[in-house]
């Protein structure tokens, strides 16, 4: 079976602050921050990696190869459609508030006040 969760002092991510500086985030600090802003930032990290990263399905289907060089023809800031239900709707709203120019359509269902 697995080794269990990593110790709380292990670095799990690196935050990039507004001034461009980087700070390491340990698991205990990461889980202390349950703000919607944090979840919105995490949402965009996942979108970047899953849809627009060099090894993503979308990228591999929409890129062209020229010899040994790979030429990306994907605009860096594509707009996406987002649907959210319940708490996922709150996260979708947080993501949309952080980068509204990246959302084409936002569909929310079952989101409480």
Backbone as JSON, one array per atom type, in Angstrom:
{
  "sequence": "XXXXXXXXXXXXXXXXXXXXXXXXXXXXXXXXXXXXXXXXXXXXXXXXXXXXXXXXXXXXXXXXXXXXXXXXXXXXXXXXXXXXXXXXXXXXXXXXXXXXXXXXXXXXXXXXX",
  "N": [[0.84, -1.18, 0.0], [0.29, 2.37, -0.21], [2.59, 4.97, 0.87], [1.44, 6.79, 2.44], [0.41, 10.2, 3.23], [2.62, 12.93, 2.36], [5.03, 14.41, 4.64], [3.99, 17.29, 6.61], [5.85, 19.35, 6.32], [6.93, 19.17, 3.83], [7.6, 20.59, 0.64], [5.04, 21.54, -1.52], [4.17, 23.13, -3.56], [4.91, 26.09, -5.51], [4.43, 29.41, -4.99], [3.82, 32.27, -6.99], [4.3, 35.49, -6.41], [2.66, 38.77, -6.6], [4.68, 40.61, -7.14], [6.45, 39.14, -8.58], [8.17, 37.58, -7.18], [9.08, 34.38, -5.78], [7.67, 31.92, -3.64], [8.04, 29.15, -1.51], [5.61, 26.66, -0.79], [4.44, 24.83, 1.83], [2.79, 21.72, 2.69], [1.21, 22.0, 5.04], [0.81, 24.79, 5.15], [-0.39, 25.12, 2.67], [-2.86, 23.74, 2.9], [-3.99, 25.26, 4.89], [-4.85, 27.53, 3.63], [-7.8, 28.03, 2.42], [-9.14, 29.65, 0.76], [-11.31, 31.07, -1.75], [-9.94, 32.46, -3.67], [-7.46, 31.19, -3.73], [-8.28, 28.68, -4.66], [-9.25, 29.39, -7.15], [-6.84, 30.18, -8.39], [-5.54, 27.7, -8.37], [-7.26, 26.33, -10.09], [-6.7, 27.59, -12.58], [-4.04, 26.8, -12.88], [-4.34, 24.03, -13.27], [-5.87, 24.03, -15.63], [-4.04, 25.21, -17.43], [-2.01, 23.25, -17.45], [-3.4, 20.91, -18.21], [-4.74, 21.53, -20.63], [-3.19, 23.32, -22.21], [-0.52, 22.78, -21.91], [2.68, 21.53, -23.08], [2.62, 18.72, -23.36], [-0.02, 18.06, -23.39], [-3.27, 16.73, -24.32], [-4.82, 18.41, -25.96], [-2.89, 20.16, -26.95], [-1.23, 18.4, -28.39], [-2.95, 17.62, -30.42], [-3.4, 19.95, -31.83], [-1.08, 21.0, -32.87], [1.74, 21.42, -35.07], [4.26, 19.57, -36.74], [7.52, 20.25, -37.79], [9.97, 18.91, -39.33], [12.39, 18.1, -36.98], [11.62, 19.95, -35.21], [9.04, 21.27, -33.17], [6.24, 23.11, -33.8], [4.25, 25.24, -32.16], [0.91, 26.14, -32.58], [-1.0, 27.2, -31.01], [-2.83, 29.69, -29.47], [-1.62, 31.37, -26.61], [-3.36, 32.2, -24.62], [-6.05, 30.98, -24.76], [-9.64, 31.08, -24.84], [-11.96, 29.52, -22.66], [-14.75, 27.3, -22.03], [-16.63, 27.01, -19.08], [-18.14, 24.97, -16.69], [-19.88, 24.63, -13.67], [-20.91, 22.93, -10.73], [-22.56, 23.19, -7.65], [-20.17, 23.35, -5.11], [-18.14, 23.39, -6.98], [-19.09, 25.28, -8.72], [-18.69, 27.6, -7.25], [-15.91, 27.64, -7.22], [-15.49, 27.93, -9.95], [-16.58, 30.49, -10.3], [-14.71, 31.95, -8.8], [-12.42, 31.51, -10.31], [-13.2, 32.74, -12.69], [-13.41, 35.36, -11.81], [-10.76, 35.96, -11.36], [-9.52, 35.78, -13.89], [-11.21, 36.99, -16.09], [-11.13, 37.48, -18.84], [-10.42, 35.11, -19.99], [-12.5, 33.39, -20.03], [-15.01, 32.06, -21.98], [-17.66, 31.09, -21.91], [-19.7, 30.77, -19.01], [-21.21, 28.53, -16.97], [-23.28, 28.02, -14.33], [-24.6, 26.0, -11.74], [-26.7, 25.16, -9.06], [-25.42, 26.69, -7.08], [-24.76, 28.04, -3.98], [-25.5, 30.98, -2.01]],
  "CA": [[0.0, 0.0, 0.0], [1.03, 3.62, -0.31], [3.38, 5.41, 2.02], [0.69, 7.81, 3.16], [0.66, 11.57, 2.78], [3.94, 13.45, 2.69], [5.02, 15.2, 5.88], [3.51, 18.66, 6.41], [6.91, 20.3, 6.01], [7.38, 18.98, 2.45], [7.14, 21.62, -0.29], [4.1, 20.96, -2.47], [4.01, 24.04, -4.71], [5.63, 27.36, -5.42], [3.56, 30.54, -5.33], [4.45, 33.44, -7.6], [3.63, 36.67, -5.85], [2.4, 39.86, -7.54], [5.93, 41.29, -7.52], [7.27, 38.21, -9.34], [8.98, 36.73, -6.31], [8.54, 33.03, -5.59], [7.75, 31.42, -2.27], [7.69, 27.74, -1.38], [4.42, 26.43, 0.02], [4.42, 23.5, 2.42], [1.43, 21.18, 2.75], [0.43, 22.57, 6.13], [0.4, 26.13, 4.75], [-1.29, 24.99, 1.52], [-4.2, 23.37, 3.36], [-4.53, 26.33, 5.72], [-5.46, 28.53, 2.76], [-8.95, 27.44, 1.72], [-9.86, 30.76, 0.15], [-11.72, 30.9, -3.13], [-8.88, 32.98, -4.53], [-6.47, 30.1, -3.89], [-8.87, 27.65, -5.5], [-9.28, 29.94, -8.5], [-5.47, 30.07, -8.93], [-5.3, 26.28, -8.63], [-8.04, 26.01, -11.28], [-5.98, 28.02, -13.77], [-2.86, 25.95, -13.01], [-4.78, 22.76, -13.85], [-6.26, 24.29, -17.02], [-2.81, 25.4, -18.22], [-1.31, 21.98, -17.6], [-4.22, 19.91, -18.91], [-5.16, 21.92, -21.98], [-2.25, 24.1, -23.0], [0.86, 22.34, -21.69], [3.26, 20.92, -24.28], [2.29, 17.3, -23.46], [-1.46, 17.86, -23.21], [-4.03, 16.18, -25.44], [-5.2, 19.52, -26.83], [-1.7, 20.66, -27.62], [-0.76, 17.42, -29.37], [-3.89, 17.56, -31.54], [-3.45, 21.24, -32.52], [0.25, 21.5, -33.19], [2.3, 20.88, -36.3], [5.68, 19.25, -36.66], [8.32, 20.65, -38.94], [11.23, 18.23, -39.09], [12.51, 17.72, -35.57], [11.07, 21.04, -34.38], [7.59, 21.29, -32.99], [5.77, 24.5, -33.84], [2.94, 25.37, -31.52], [0.05, 27.15, -33.18], [-2.07, 27.44, -30.05], [-2.68, 30.95, -28.75], [-1.3, 31.1, -25.21], [-4.47, 32.51, -23.72], [-7.34, 30.6, -25.34], [-10.81, 31.18, -23.97], [-12.55, 28.21, -22.4], [-16.08, 27.22, -21.44], [-16.53, 26.44, -17.74], [-19.41, 24.62, -16.04], [-19.64, 24.26, -12.28], [-22.07, 22.55, -9.93], [-22.37, 23.27, -6.21], [-18.92, 24.02, -4.75], [-17.41, 23.6, -8.23], [-19.57, 26.56, -9.25], [-18.0, 28.66, -6.52], [-14.54, 27.67, -7.71], [-15.57, 28.5, -11.3], [-16.75, 31.94, -10.14], [-13.43, 32.5, -8.35], [-11.53, 31.48, -11.47], [-13.67, 33.76, -13.63], [-13.1, 36.68, -11.27], [-9.32, 36.18, -11.48], [-9.13, 35.96, -15.29], [-12.46, 37.01, -16.85], [-10.88, 37.51, -20.28], [-10.12, 33.75, -20.44], [-13.75, 32.62, -20.0], [-15.94, 32.33, -23.08], [-18.99, 30.86, -21.32], [-19.68, 30.3, -17.63], [-22.5, 27.95, -16.63], [-23.29, 27.67, -12.91], [-25.83, 25.33, -11.29], [-26.7, 24.73, -7.67], [-24.44, 27.45, -6.3], [-25.43, 28.77, -2.9], [-25.04, 32.37, -1.82]],
  "C": [[0.88, 1.24, 0.0], [1.77, 3.97, 0.96], [2.65, 6.47, 2.82], [1.05, 9.19, 2.68], [2.06, 12.02, 3.15], [3.89, 14.26, 3.98], [4.62, 16.64, 5.62], [4.6, 19.65, 6.02], [7.41, 20.17, 4.57], [6.78, 20.06, 1.54], [6.23, 20.98, -1.33], [3.86, 21.88, -3.67], [4.83, 25.3, -4.47], [4.67, 28.46, -5.87], [4.39, 31.63, -5.98], [3.65, 34.65, -7.15], [3.44, 37.73, -6.93], [3.67, 40.56, -8.01], [6.87, 40.37, -8.29], [8.13, 37.31, -8.49], [8.29, 35.38, -6.11], [8.68, 32.65, -4.13], [7.3, 29.97, -2.25], [6.49, 27.6, -0.46], [4.47, 24.99, 0.53], [2.97, 23.02, 2.52], [0.61, 21.79, 3.88], [-0.04, 23.98, 5.8], [-0.6, 26.07, 3.59], [-2.71, 24.69, 1.99], [-4.79, 24.37, 4.33], [-5.26, 27.37, 4.89], [-6.57, 27.87, 1.95], [-9.77, 28.52, 1.01], [-10.26, 30.43, -1.29], [-10.68, 31.45, -4.09], [-7.83, 31.89, -4.78], [-7.01, 29.02, -4.82], [-9.0, 28.11, -6.94], [-7.91, 29.87, -9.16], [-5.14, 28.62, -9.25], [-6.05, 25.82, -9.88], [-7.27, 26.37, -12.54], [-4.69, 27.22, -13.97], [-3.23, 24.63, -13.69], [-5.16, 22.95, -15.32], [-5.02, 24.44, -17.89], [-2.12, 24.07, -18.48], [-2.1, 20.99, -18.45], [-4.52, 20.27, -20.35], [-4.05, 22.54, -22.81], [-0.79, 23.76, -22.76], [1.39, 21.61, -22.92], [2.91, 19.44, -24.45], [0.79, 17.03, -23.35], [-2.11, 17.31, -24.48], [-4.36, 17.29, -26.44], [-4.01, 20.01, -27.63], [-1.22, 19.7, -28.7], [-1.68, 17.34, -30.58], [-3.89, 18.85, -32.37], [-2.08, 21.83, -32.78], [0.75, 20.82, -34.45], [3.78, 20.59, -36.08], [6.37, 19.67, -37.93], [9.71, 20.06, -38.72], [11.29, 17.79, -37.64], [11.95, 18.8, -34.65], [9.56, 20.94, -34.31], [7.15, 22.74, -32.93], [4.37, 24.54, -33.25], [2.14, 26.45, -32.22], [-1.15, 27.44, -32.28], [-1.85, 28.79, -29.4], [-2.51, 30.66, -27.26], [-2.49, 31.31, -24.29], [-5.81, 32.23, -24.39], [-8.45, 30.8, -24.32], [-11.41, 29.78, -23.82], [-13.98, 28.36, -21.89], [-15.95, 26.51, -20.11], [-17.93, 26.18, -17.22], [-19.09, 24.19, -14.62], [-20.93, 23.97, -11.56], [-21.7, 22.61, -8.46], [-21.05, 23.99, -5.89], [-18.05, 24.26, -5.98], [-17.84, 24.89, -8.91], [-18.92, 27.73, -8.56], [-16.56, 28.79, -6.98], [-14.51, 28.28, -9.12], [-15.75, 30.01, -11.24], [-15.44, 32.6, -9.71], [-12.45, 32.56, -9.51], [-11.91, 32.57, -12.46], [-13.36, 35.16, -13.12], [-11.61, 37.0, -11.39], [-8.9, 36.47, -12.92], [-10.38, 35.96, -16.18], [-12.26, 36.99, -18.36], [-10.57, 36.12, -20.84], [-11.36, 32.87, -20.48], [-14.62, 33.03, -21.17], [-17.37, 32.2, -22.56], [-18.83, 30.32, -19.9], [-21.08, 29.82, -17.28], [-22.45, 27.45, -15.18], [-24.63, 27.07, -12.53], [-25.67, 24.95, -9.82], [-25.67, 25.42, -6.8], [-25.18, 28.24, -5.23], [-24.81, 30.16, -2.75], [-23.85, 32.49, -0.94]]
}
